[in-house]
Amino acid sequence: MLKGKFITLGVTGSIAAYKAAEVASLLAKAGADVHVIMTAGACKFVAPATFAALTGNPVHTDLFGGAGGRLIPHIELAKAHLLVVAPATANILAKAAHGLGDDLLSATILAAKGPVLFCPAMNVQMYRNPATQANIAALKRYGHRVLEPGRGQLACGEQGEGRLPEPEEIFEEIARLLGPAQDMRGLRVLVTAGGTREPIDPVRFISNYSSGKMGYALARAAAARGAAVTLVSAPTALAPPGGVQVVFVETAQQMYEAVLEHFPQADIVVKAAAVADYRPAKTAEQKIKKEGETLVIELERNPDILFELGRRKQPHQVLVGFAAETENLLANARRKLAEKNADLLVANDVTRPGAGFGADTNIVKLIYRSGETVDLPLMEKTALADRILDAALSLRE
Ligand code: PMT
């Protein structure tokens, strides 16, 4: 999760600076690209060479250039995915709360576009001082994250709060902040995926080219965002996504039964499966023998699962359908949205290169009941999954 993430770690002058070396080491081992800024005070406690060795990057101490050859280091270092200050002394909290930028670290904090994670460490009276508490409150108001310091015996000999949180705790907080948003926690999401198989005889079936990639990406994305996910999957060659309840089915009728069983508990349903509209009216018990020049297989209608869900839908449930079209994309998709009483329709023109069946990418239009249509460019199905979930979330009452 942290692999390739650019993290700037600011270390200030506290006895706990040695613990920051452990934080740097954990981040580097997790594959993050860690750049350390040390204040003059920090250099009194730990040598910059320690951090350089642990991160494989030069350590920055000078506002006016220096290590790494960066001309305006505070602007470059502020472009990190996350800026972490650990340990954060009362002094750096005060400077950050009041917008001072008189050294490399405080200038980098000022230049940061996103939230900064501060991990305070100091003497208990300094921590309780109303000025420090007001500074922490101001930083939180500005959208920064300030970790609670630990309690216990402090380096100065006093007891109380002010200990730097353990490196593992800081590492976990960084991973949480850089991980996917947990904006689907508490929601139950039902996803369908893959192409159903309608048996002709014991060795043959009617199916389609669905690989399941779109539906599996949706299930995986919803689970990563904290949802409890049930994936009703027709046969695919994909590994089941971790942390997802998977119900394997083959035919449209089996998918219908499984989906209806799980539907009442679902808050959001996304129907990415390619369901056969027709099935052989009879499945031969034995393998059909090659006889005449032609063979006629009579087909009968399968249940329309999405239509049935639209009929049963409760006001709190969001129903997302797909439309795989080869012509009249918008007209057909709008008709399906209305007929099936869906809240959102994801329309893919499966004739376009990079869209639809089998590909790792897709090109879709999101069609809302309001009539609004959002054209999305070619993108990975994994990225599209998040866009569809964002749209579904925006429709919740
Ligand atoms: O699996 P991939 O290789 O990643 O490909 C992704 C995909 C192309 C299969 C996917 O993006 C997609 O478009 N899925 C829907 C395909 C489809 O069956 O479209 P449709 O227009 O025939 O059906 C419209 C909607 O009704 C779909 O949500 C479908 O799941 C649903 N339906 C259809 C028939 C039926 N009997 N019951 C249904 O619920």
Tab-separated table of C-alpha atoms and ligand atoms in Angstrom:
chain	number	residue	atom	x	y	z
A	1	MET	CA	0.000	0.000	0.000
A	2	LEU	CA	2.907	2.367	0.705
A	3	LYS	CA	4.960	1.115	-2.218
A	4	GLY	CA	6.154	4.068	-4.296
A	5	LYS	CA	4.562	6.647	-1.974
A	6	PHE	CA	6.620	9.817	-1.570
A	7	ILE	CA	6.722	10.601	2.150
A	8	THR	CA	8.500	13.557	3.714
A	9	LEU	CA	9.406	12.886	7.334
A	10	GLY	CA	10.197	15.959	9.431
A	11	VAL	CA	12.263	15.257	12.541
A	12	THR	CA	12.536	17.936	15.235
A	13	GLY	CA	14.724	18.362	18.332
A	14	SER	CA	13.355	15.929	20.875
A	15	ILE	CA	14.970	13.047	22.710
A	16	ALA	CA	12.403	10.917	20.826
A	17	ALA	CA	14.186	11.706	17.524
A	18	TYR	CA	15.818	8.272	17.693
A	19	LYS	CA	12.347	6.697	17.397
A	20	ALA	CA	11.863	8.559	14.110
A	21	ALA	CA	14.678	6.422	12.726
A	22	GLU	CA	12.485	3.376	13.335
A	23	VAL	CA	9.561	5.116	11.589
A	24	ALA	CA	11.813	5.872	8.596
A	25	SER	CA	12.983	2.272	8.551
A	26	LEU	CA	9.419	0.850	8.635
A	27	LEU	CA	8.359	3.171	5.801
A	28	ALA	CA	11.395	2.347	3.667
A	29	LYS	CA	10.862	-1.400	4.206
A	30	ALA	CA	7.249	-0.947	3.056
A	31	GLY	CA	8.569	0.453	-0.241
A	32	ALA	CA	7.933	4.163	0.427
A	33	ASP	CA	10.292	6.792	-0.973
A	34	VAL	CA	11.186	8.581	2.269
A	35	HIS	CA	12.819	12.020	2.358
A	36	VAL	CA	13.871	13.270	5.771
A	37	ILE	CA	14.068	16.881	6.887
A	38	MET	CA	15.948	17.436	10.152
A	39	THR	CA	15.814	20.661	12.135
A	40	ALA	CA	19.001	21.963	13.767
A	41	GLY	CA	17.684	20.657	17.094
A	42	ALA	CA	17.068	17.168	15.668
A	43	CYS	CA	20.696	17.011	14.484
A	44	LYS	CA	21.810	17.404	18.125
A	45	PHE	CA	20.100	14.088	18.959
A	46	VAL	CA	20.617	11.892	15.887
A	47	ALA	CA	23.089	12.193	13.039
A	48	PRO	CA	21.621	12.793	9.544
A	49	ALA	CA	23.709	9.848	8.315
A	50	THR	CA	21.387	7.496	10.249
A	51	PHE	CA	18.352	8.602	8.236
A	52	ALA	CA	20.304	8.698	4.974
A	53	ALA	CA	21.363	5.086	5.507
A	54	LEU	CA	17.854	3.938	6.449
A	55	THR	CA	16.059	5.664	3.575
A	56	GLY	CA	18.676	5.591	0.846
A	57	ASN	CA	18.018	9.312	0.257
A	58	PRO	CA	20.043	12.374	1.237
A	59	VAL	CA	18.824	14.154	4.368
A	60	HIS	CA	17.669	17.779	4.123
A	61	THR	CA	18.616	20.364	6.729
A	62	ASP	CA	18.967	23.614	4.784
A	63	LEU	CA	16.185	25.911	3.602
A	64	PHE	CA	18.452	27.248	0.884
A	65	GLY	CA	19.297	24.083	-1.028
A	66	GLY	CA	21.861	21.517	-0.024
A	67	ALA	CA	21.278	17.754	-0.075
A	68	GLY	CA	19.817	16.275	-3.232
A	69	GLY	CA	20.626	19.346	-5.346
A	70	ARG	CA	17.060	20.671	-5.095
A	71	LEU	CA	17.011	24.429	-5.664
A	72	ILE	CA	13.816	25.122	-3.741
A	73	PRO	CA	13.735	22.123	-1.422
A	74	HIS	CA	10.699	23.137	0.649
A	75	ILE	CA	8.498	23.284	-2.461
A	76	GLU	CA	9.764	19.934	-3.772
A	77	LEU	CA	9.511	18.218	-0.380
A	78	ALA	CA	5.988	19.608	0.142
A	79	LYS	CA	4.827	17.678	-2.957
A	80	ALA	CA	4.964	14.436	-0.944
A	81	HIS	CA	1.886	12.217	-0.754
A	82	LEU	CA	2.148	12.824	2.990
A	83	LEU	CA	4.217	15.078	5.243
A	84	VAL	CA	4.774	13.586	8.690
A	85	VAL	CA	6.370	15.425	11.606
A	86	ALA	CA	7.649	12.931	14.195
A	87	PRO	CA	8.594	13.846	16.796
A	88	ALA	CA	6.844	17.219	16.734
A	89	THR	CA	8.072	19.566	19.466
A	90	ALA	CA	5.961	22.343	21.015
A	91	ASN	CA	8.066	24.737	18.940
A	92	ILE	CA	7.195	23.235	15.521
A	93	LEU	CA	3.510	22.967	16.498
A	94	ALA	CA	3.557	26.686	17.379
A	95	LYS	CA	5.327	27.624	14.154
A	96	ALA	CA	2.944	25.538	12.034
A	97	ALA	CA	-0.126	26.901	13.840
A	98	HIS	CA	0.990	30.479	13.207
A	99	GLY	CA	2.268	30.096	9.656
A	100	LEU	CA	5.963	30.678	10.330
A	101	GLY	CA	8.424	29.431	7.749
A	102	ASP	CA	11.883	30.329	9.037
A	103	ASP	CA	13.564	26.977	8.477
A	104	LEU	CA	13.256	24.132	5.990
A	105	LEU	CA	10.693	22.086	7.934
A	106	SER	CA	8.342	24.945	8.848
A	107	ALA	CA	8.531	26.307	5.272
A	108	THR	CA	7.713	22.820	3.906
A	109	ILE	CA	4.693	22.547	6.230
A	110	LEU	CA	3.518	25.950	4.964
A	111	ALA	CA	3.886	24.802	1.354
A	112	ALA	CA	2.085	21.452	1.879
A	113	LYS	CA	-1.125	21.156	-0.146
A	114	GLY	CA	-2.646	18.327	1.886
A	115	PRO	CA	-2.989	17.523	5.566
A	116	VAL	CA	0.144	17.059	7.653
A	117	LEU	CA	0.445	14.353	10.312
A	118	PHE	CA	1.950	15.737	13.544
A	119	CYS	CA	3.170	13.311	16.211
A	120	PRO	CA	3.836	15.452	19.316
A	121	ALA	CA	6.503	14.542	21.866
A	122	MET	CA	7.502	16.797	24.762
A	123	ASN	CA	7.480	17.321	28.499
A	124	VAL	CA	4.027	16.936	30.072
A	125	GLN	CA	3.813	20.584	31.240
A	126	MET	CA	4.829	21.828	27.808
A	127	TYR	CA	2.131	19.599	26.310
A	128	ARG	CA	-0.544	20.788	28.749
A	129	ASN	CA	0.428	24.438	28.358
A	130	PRO	CA	-2.641	26.294	27.055
A	131	ALA	CA	-0.554	27.793	24.258
A	132	THR	CA	0.417	24.309	23.009
A	133	GLN	CA	-3.168	23.092	23.342
A	134	ALA	CA	-4.424	26.133	21.410
A	135	ASN	CA	-1.831	25.467	18.698
A	136	ILE	CA	-2.915	21.820	18.422
A	137	ALA	CA	-6.561	22.910	18.197
A	138	ALA	CA	-5.644	25.395	15.442
A	139	LEU	CA	-3.745	22.734	13.459
A	140	LYS	CA	-6.760	20.416	13.668
A	141	ARG	CA	-9.012	23.256	12.494
A	142	TYR	CA	-6.718	23.697	9.492
A	143	GLY	CA	-7.374	20.043	8.607
A	144	HIS	CA	-4.128	18.563	9.932
A	145	ARG	CA	-3.993	15.319	11.898
A	146	VAL	CA	-2.414	15.425	15.348
A	147	LEU	CA	-1.752	12.075	17.044
A	148	GLU	CA	-2.384	11.831	20.787
A	149	PRO	CA	0.942	11.407	22.580
A	150	GLY	CA	1.382	8.404	24.877
A	151	ARG	CA	1.380	8.625	28.715
A	152	GLY	CA	3.965	7.344	31.162
A	153	GLN	CA	7.491	8.044	32.341
A	154	LEU	CA	8.944	10.790	30.164
A	155	ALA	CA	12.612	11.211	29.263
A	156	CYS	CA	12.792	14.258	31.582
A	157	GLY	CA	11.770	12.054	34.520
A	158	GLU	CA	8.229	13.406	34.882
A	159	GLN	CA	5.077	11.329	34.507
A	160	GLY	CA	2.178	12.115	32.180
A	161	GLU	CA	1.298	12.562	28.543
A	162	GLY	CA	3.974	13.630	26.071
A	163	ARG	CA	5.602	10.400	24.878
A	164	LEU	CA	5.982	9.991	21.140
A	165	PRO	CA	3.540	7.278	19.978
A	166	GLU	CA	5.317	4.009	19.170
A	167	PRO	CA	6.835	3.848	15.634
A	168	GLU	CA	4.431	1.035	14.665
A	169	GLU	CA	1.476	3.211	15.688
A	170	ILE	CA	2.789	6.107	13.606
A	171	PHE	CA	3.408	3.750	10.686
A	172	GLU	CA	-0.164	2.398	10.882
A	173	GLU	CA	-1.587	5.910	10.943
A	174	ILE	CA	0.445	6.798	7.845
A	175	ALA	CA	-0.779	3.643	6.089
A	176	ARG	CA	-4.361	4.490	7.053
A	177	LEU	CA	-4.057	8.090	5.802
A	178	LEU	CA	-2.547	6.975	2.503
A	179	GLY	CA	-4.855	3.998	2.063
A	180	PRO	CA	-8.239	4.084	0.376
A	181	ALA	CA	-10.942	6.159	2.073
A	182	GLN	CA	-13.145	4.069	4.388
A	183	ASP	CA	-16.253	5.856	3.137
A	184	MET	CA	-18.270	2.641	2.668
A	185	ARG	CA	-17.838	1.321	6.196
A	186	GLY	CA	-21.174	0.031	7.517
A	187	LEU	CA	-22.639	-0.429	4.029
A	188	ARG	CA	-23.549	-3.745	2.430
A	189	VAL	CA	-22.784	-3.978	-1.243
A	190	LEU	CA	-23.982	-6.699	-3.593
A	191	VAL	CA	-22.101	-7.104	-6.888
A	192	THR	CA	-22.649	-9.508	-9.780
A	193	ALA	CA	-19.894	-10.480	-12.198
A	194	GLY	CA	-19.014	-12.754	-15.090
A	195	GLY	CA	-21.026	-14.318	-17.878
A	196	THR	CA	-23.697	-16.876	-17.048
A	197	ARG	CA	-23.576	-20.307	-18.684
A	198	GLU	CA	-26.766	-21.855	-20.029
A	199	PRO	CA	-26.303	-25.605	-20.581
A	200	ILE	CA	-27.250	-27.190	-23.900
A	201	ASP	CA	-26.117	-30.665	-22.929
A	202	PRO	CA	-23.629	-32.049	-20.355
A	203	VAL	CA	-20.617	-30.655	-22.280
A	204	ARG	CA	-21.869	-27.497	-24.027
A	205	PHE	CA	-23.317	-24.192	-22.998
A	206	ILE	CA	-24.349	-20.747	-24.287
A	207	SER	CA	-22.396	-17.903	-22.753
A	208	ASN	CA	-20.643	-14.614	-23.590
A	209	TYR	CA	-17.192	-13.040	-23.418
A	210	SER	CA	-17.468	-11.545	-19.915
A	211	SER	CA	-14.246	-12.138	-17.987
A	212	GLY	CA	-15.629	-10.893	-14.658
A	213	LYS	CA	-12.912	-8.209	-14.428
A	214	MET	CA	-15.376	-5.311	-14.107
A	215	GLY	CA	-17.457	-6.951	-11.381
A	216	TYR	CA	-14.445	-8.249	-9.457
A	217	ALA	CA	-12.871	-4.761	-9.546
A	218	LEU	CA	-16.099	-3.344	-8.106
A	219	ALA	CA	-16.216	-5.943	-5.328
A	220	ARG	CA	-12.559	-5.395	-4.465
A	221	ALA	CA	-12.913	-1.583	-4.453
A	222	ALA	CA	-16.028	-1.643	-2.250
A	223	ALA	CA	-14.298	-3.988	0.229
A	224	ALA	CA	-11.190	-1.766	0.280
A	225	ARG	CA	-13.468	1.177	1.127
A	226	GLY	CA	-14.843	-0.697	4.133
A	227	ALA	CA	-18.090	-2.175	2.763
A	228	ALA	CA	-19.303	-5.693	3.556
A	229	VAL	CA	-19.392	-7.147	0.055
A	230	THR	CA	-21.210	-10.122	-1.432
A	231	LEU	CA	-20.116	-11.027	-4.946
A	232	VAL	CA	-22.402	-13.300	-6.937
A	233	SER	CA	-20.100	-14.620	-9.599
A	234	ALA	CA	-20.717	-16.560	-12.768
A	235	PRO	CA	-17.687	-18.643	-13.848
A	236	THR	CA	-14.479	-16.643	-14.395
A	237	ALA	CA	-10.753	-17.370	-14.407
A	238	LEU	CA	-10.168	-14.769	-11.662
A	239	ALA	CA	-9.021	-15.374	-8.088
A	240	PRO	CA	-11.742	-14.535	-5.558
A	241	PRO	CA	-11.121	-11.082	-4.040
A	242	GLY	CA	-9.947	-11.210	-0.404
A	243	GLY	CA	-12.370	-10.061	2.288
A	244	VAL	CA	-15.399	-10.590	0.043
A	245	GLN	CA	-18.151	-13.198	0.409
A	246	VAL	CA	-18.310	-14.944	-2.953
A	247	VAL	CA	-21.316	-16.961	-4.095
A	248	PHE	CA	-20.490	-18.988	-7.199
A	249	VAL	CA	-23.262	-19.663	-9.702
A	250	GLU	CA	-23.432	-20.864	-13.298
A	251	THR	CA	-26.781	-20.070	-14.836
A	252	ALA	CA	-28.933	-16.946	-14.945
A	253	GLN	CA	-31.583	-18.780	-12.902
A	254	GLN	CA	-29.015	-19.566	-10.181
A	255	MET	CA	-27.792	-15.955	-10.256
A	256	TYR	CA	-31.387	-14.776	-9.947
A	257	GLU	CA	-31.932	-16.916	-6.850
A	258	ALA	CA	-28.634	-15.937	-5.196
A	259	VAL	CA	-29.121	-12.225	-5.882
A	260	LEU	CA	-32.696	-12.195	-4.612
A	261	GLU	CA	-31.592	-13.980	-1.445
A	262	HIS	CA	-28.977	-11.288	-0.668
A	263	PHE	CA	-30.869	-8.290	-2.011
A	264	PRO	CA	-32.956	-7.393	1.095
A	265	GLN	CA	-29.795	-6.764	3.169
A	266	ALA	CA	-27.999	-4.746	0.478
A	267	ASP	CA	-27.618	-0.963	0.530
A	268	ILE	CA	-26.005	-0.762	-2.915
A	269	VAL	CA	-26.305	-3.282	-5.751
A	270	VAL	CA	-24.116	-3.182	-8.848
A	271	LYS	CA	-25.068	-5.558	-11.646
A	272	ALA	CA	-21.953	-5.903	-13.783
A	273	ALA	CA	-22.657	-9.502	-14.793
A	274	ALA	CA	-23.477	-10.338	-18.392
A	275	VAL	CA	-26.597	-12.422	-17.910
A	276	ALA	CA	-27.939	-14.595	-20.707
A	277	ASP	CA	-31.375	-13.345	-21.724
A	278	TYR	CA	-32.276	-16.790	-23.074
A	279	ARG	CA	-31.454	-20.387	-22.187
A	280	PRO	CA	-32.069	-23.649	-24.016
A	281	ALA	CA	-35.652	-24.660	-23.354
A	282	LYS	CA	-34.408	-28.189	-22.706
A	283	THR	CA	-30.998	-29.361	-21.563
A	284	ALA	CA	-30.197	-32.686	-23.236
A	285	GLU	CA	-29.325	-35.348	-20.690
A	286	GLN	CA	-26.706	-36.895	-22.991
A	287	LYS	CA	-24.190	-35.260	-25.291
A	288	ILE	CA	-26.001	-34.242	-28.496
A	289	LYS	CA	-24.767	-36.332	-31.417
A	290	LYS	CA	-23.753	-34.884	-34.767
A	291	GLU	CA	-26.585	-35.891	-37.085
A	292	GLY	CA	-28.317	-33.582	-39.586
A	293	GLU	CA	-26.796	-30.597	-41.449
A	294	THR	CA	-28.510	-28.178	-39.082
A	295	LEU	CA	-29.484	-28.287	-35.472
A	296	VAL	CA	-32.162	-26.106	-33.936
A	297	ILE	CA	-32.004	-25.301	-30.258
A	298	GLU	CA	-35.125	-23.708	-28.887
A	299	LEU	CA	-34.465	-20.954	-26.365
A	300	GLU	CA	-36.699	-19.596	-23.643
A	301	ARG	CA	-36.463	-16.383	-21.637
A	302	ASN	CA	-34.406	-16.188	-18.462
A	303	PRO	CA	-35.655	-14.045	-15.608
A	304	ASP	CA	-34.484	-10.431	-15.810
A	305	ILE	CA	-32.729	-10.030	-12.484
A	306	LEU	CA	-32.230	-6.277	-12.680
A	307	PHE	CA	-35.889	-5.764	-13.583
A	308	GLU	CA	-36.959	-7.789	-10.562
A	309	LEU	CA	-34.620	-5.843	-8.254
A	310	GLY	CA	-36.009	-2.566	-9.605
A	311	ARG	CA	-39.506	-3.807	-8.755
A	312	ARG	CA	-38.545	-4.768	-5.191
A	313	LYS	CA	-36.204	-1.853	-4.481
A	314	GLN	CA	-36.702	0.032	-1.192
A	315	PRO	CA	-36.069	3.801	-0.939
A	316	HIS	CA	-32.743	3.351	0.912
A	317	GLN	CA	-31.355	0.966	-1.754
A	318	VAL	CA	-29.280	2.195	-4.704
A	319	LEU	CA	-29.478	0.051	-7.807
A	320	VAL	CA	-26.776	0.314	-10.465
A	321	GLY	CA	-27.174	-1.519	-13.766
A	322	PHE	CA	-24.885	-1.878	-16.737
A	323	ALA	CA	-25.732	-1.785	-20.415
A	324	ALA	CA	-23.473	-3.470	-22.930
A	325	GLU	CA	-24.432	-2.048	-26.309
A	326	THR	CA	-23.183	-2.337	-29.870
A	327	GLU	CA	-25.462	0.410	-31.286
A	328	ASN	CA	-27.594	3.356	-30.107
A	329	LEU	CA	-25.728	3.389	-26.811
A	330	LEU	CA	-27.469	6.308	-25.146
A	331	ALA	CA	-31.009	5.558	-26.286
A	332	ASN	CA	-30.790	1.883	-25.303
A	333	ALA	CA	-29.141	2.633	-21.988
A	334	ARG	CA	-31.740	5.296	-21.084
A	335	ARG	CA	-34.526	2.868	-21.930
A	336	LYS	CA	-32.966	0.192	-19.683
A	337	LEU	CA	-32.535	2.693	-16.844
A	338	ALA	CA	-36.248	3.530	-16.963
A	339	GLU	CA	-37.620	0.026	-17.654
A	340	LYS	CA	-35.559	-1.599	-14.915
A	341	ASN	CA	-36.102	1.215	-12.384
A	342	ALA	CA	-32.346	1.521	-11.758
A	343	ASP	CA	-30.857	4.626	-10.121
A	344	LEU	CA	-27.791	4.682	-12.309
A	345	LEU	CA	-26.810	2.978	-15.532
A	346	VAL	CA	-23.242	2.363	-16.641
A	347	ALA	CA	-23.349	2.250	-20.436
A	348	ASN	CA	-20.454	0.695	-22.320
A	349	ASP	CA	-20.222	0.723	-26.086
A	350	VAL	CA	-18.557	-2.664	-26.330
A	351	THR	CA	-17.482	-2.078	-29.939
A	352	ARG	CA	-14.876	0.524	-28.890
A	353	PRO	CA	-11.286	-0.685	-28.503
A	354	GLY	CA	-10.418	-0.817	-24.795
A	355	ALA	CA	-14.066	-1.070	-23.710
A	356	GLY	CA	-16.324	-3.868	-22.516
A	357	PHE	CA	-15.713	-7.599	-22.471
A	358	GLY	CA	-12.368	-9.052	-21.472
A	359	ALA	CA	-10.301	-5.829	-21.473
A	360	ASP	CA	-8.531	-4.435	-18.394
A	361	THR	CA	-9.941	-1.029	-19.325
A	362	ASN	CA	-13.385	0.340	-20.087
A	363	ILE	CA	-15.012	3.435	-21.590
A	364	VAL	CA	-18.432	4.253	-20.179
A	365	LYS	CA	-21.091	6.866	-19.748
A	366	LEU	CA	-22.794	7.205	-16.374
A	367	ILE	CA	-26.489	7.875	-16.885
A	368	TYR	CA	-28.520	9.212	-13.975
A	369	ARG	CA	-32.303	9.241	-13.564
A	370	SER	CA	-32.153	13.041	-13.511
A	371	GLY	CA	-31.086	12.851	-17.154
A	372	GLU	CA	-27.525	13.868	-16.333
A	373	THR	CA	-24.916	11.942	-18.330
A	374	VAL	CA	-21.229	11.840	-17.446
A	375	ASP	CA	-18.813	10.756	-20.187
A	376	LEU	CA	-15.804	9.021	-18.698
A	377	PRO	CA	-12.590	8.558	-20.682
A	378	LEU	CA	-10.784	5.250	-21.215
A	379	MET	CA	-9.622	4.071	-17.805
A	380	GLU	CA	-8.582	0.919	-15.948
A	381	LYS	CA	-11.545	-1.084	-14.660
A	382	THR	CA	-10.009	-0.774	-11.189
A	383	ALA	CA	-10.215	3.051	-11.403
A	384	LEU	CA	-13.656	2.942	-12.999
A	385	ALA	CA	-14.894	0.778	-10.117
A	386	ASP	CA	-14.156	3.617	-7.705
A	387	ARG	CA	-15.890	6.157	-9.967
A	388	ILE	CA	-19.017	3.983	-10.089
A	389	LEU	CA	-18.984	3.548	-6.303
A	390	ASP	CA	-18.540	7.327	-5.855
A	391	ALA	CA	-21.595	7.858	-8.052
A	392	ALA	CA	-23.632	5.224	-6.173
A	393	LEU	CA	-22.699	6.804	-2.838
A	394	SER	CA	-23.797	10.229	-4.073
A	395	LEU	CA	-27.266	8.770	-4.756
A	396	ARG	CA	-27.856	7.471	-1.225
A	397	GLU	CA	-30.692	9.246	0.562
B	1	PMT	O1	-16.686	-9.012	-17.308
B	1	PMT	P1	-15.807	-8.100	-18.152
B	1	PMT	O2	-15.004	-8.867	-19.180
B	1	PMT	O3	-14.953	-7.197	-17.297
B	1	PMT	O4	-16.767	-7.157	-19.013
B	1	PMT	C1	-17.560	-6.190	-18.394
B	1	PMT	C2	-18.966	-6.153	-18.997
B	1	PMT	C3	-18.907	-5.710	-20.443
B	1	PMT	C4	-19.643	-7.529	-18.901
B	1	PMT	C5	-19.767	-5.120	-18.134
B	1	PMT	O5	-19.116	-3.864	-18.230
B	1	PMT	C6	-21.220	-5.001	-18.582
B	1	PMT	O6	-21.549	-4.220	-19.432
B	1	PMT	N1	-22.116	-5.816	-17.947
B	1	PMT	C7	-23.525	-5.907	-18.341
B	1	PMT	C8	-23.634	-6.773	-19.561
B	1	PMT	C9	-25.061	-7.018	-19.954
B	1	PMT	O7	-25.571	-8.082	-19.770
B	1	PMT	O8	-25.698	-5.944	-20.413
B	1	PMT	P2	-27.254	-5.965	-20.844
B	1	PMT	O9	-27.425	-4.652	-21.518
B	1	PMT	O10	-27.601	-7.193	-21.562
B	1	PMT	O11	-28.035	-5.975	-19.444
B	1	PMT	C10	-28.435	-4.792	-18.785
B	1	PMT	C11	-28.397	-4.982	-17.296
B	1	PMT	O12	-29.393	-5.950	-16.918
B	1	PMT	C12	-27.082	-5.487	-16.751
B	1	PMT	O13	-26.830	-4.838	-15.510
B	1	PMT	C13	-27.326	-6.972	-16.556
B	1	PMT	O14	-26.553	-7.475	-15.461
B	1	PMT	C14	-28.793	-7.013	-16.223
B	1	PMT	N2	-29.496	-8.229	-16.653
B	1	PMT	C15	-29.547	-8.586	-17.955
B	1	PMT	C16	-30.262	-9.696	-18.336
B	1	PMT	C17	-30.901	-10.462	-17.352
B	1	PMT	N3	-31.578	-11.553	-17.664
B	1	PMT	N4	-30.828	-10.108	-16.058
B	1	PMT	C18	-30.132	-8.994	-15.697
B	1	PMT	O15	-30.078	-8.650	-14.518
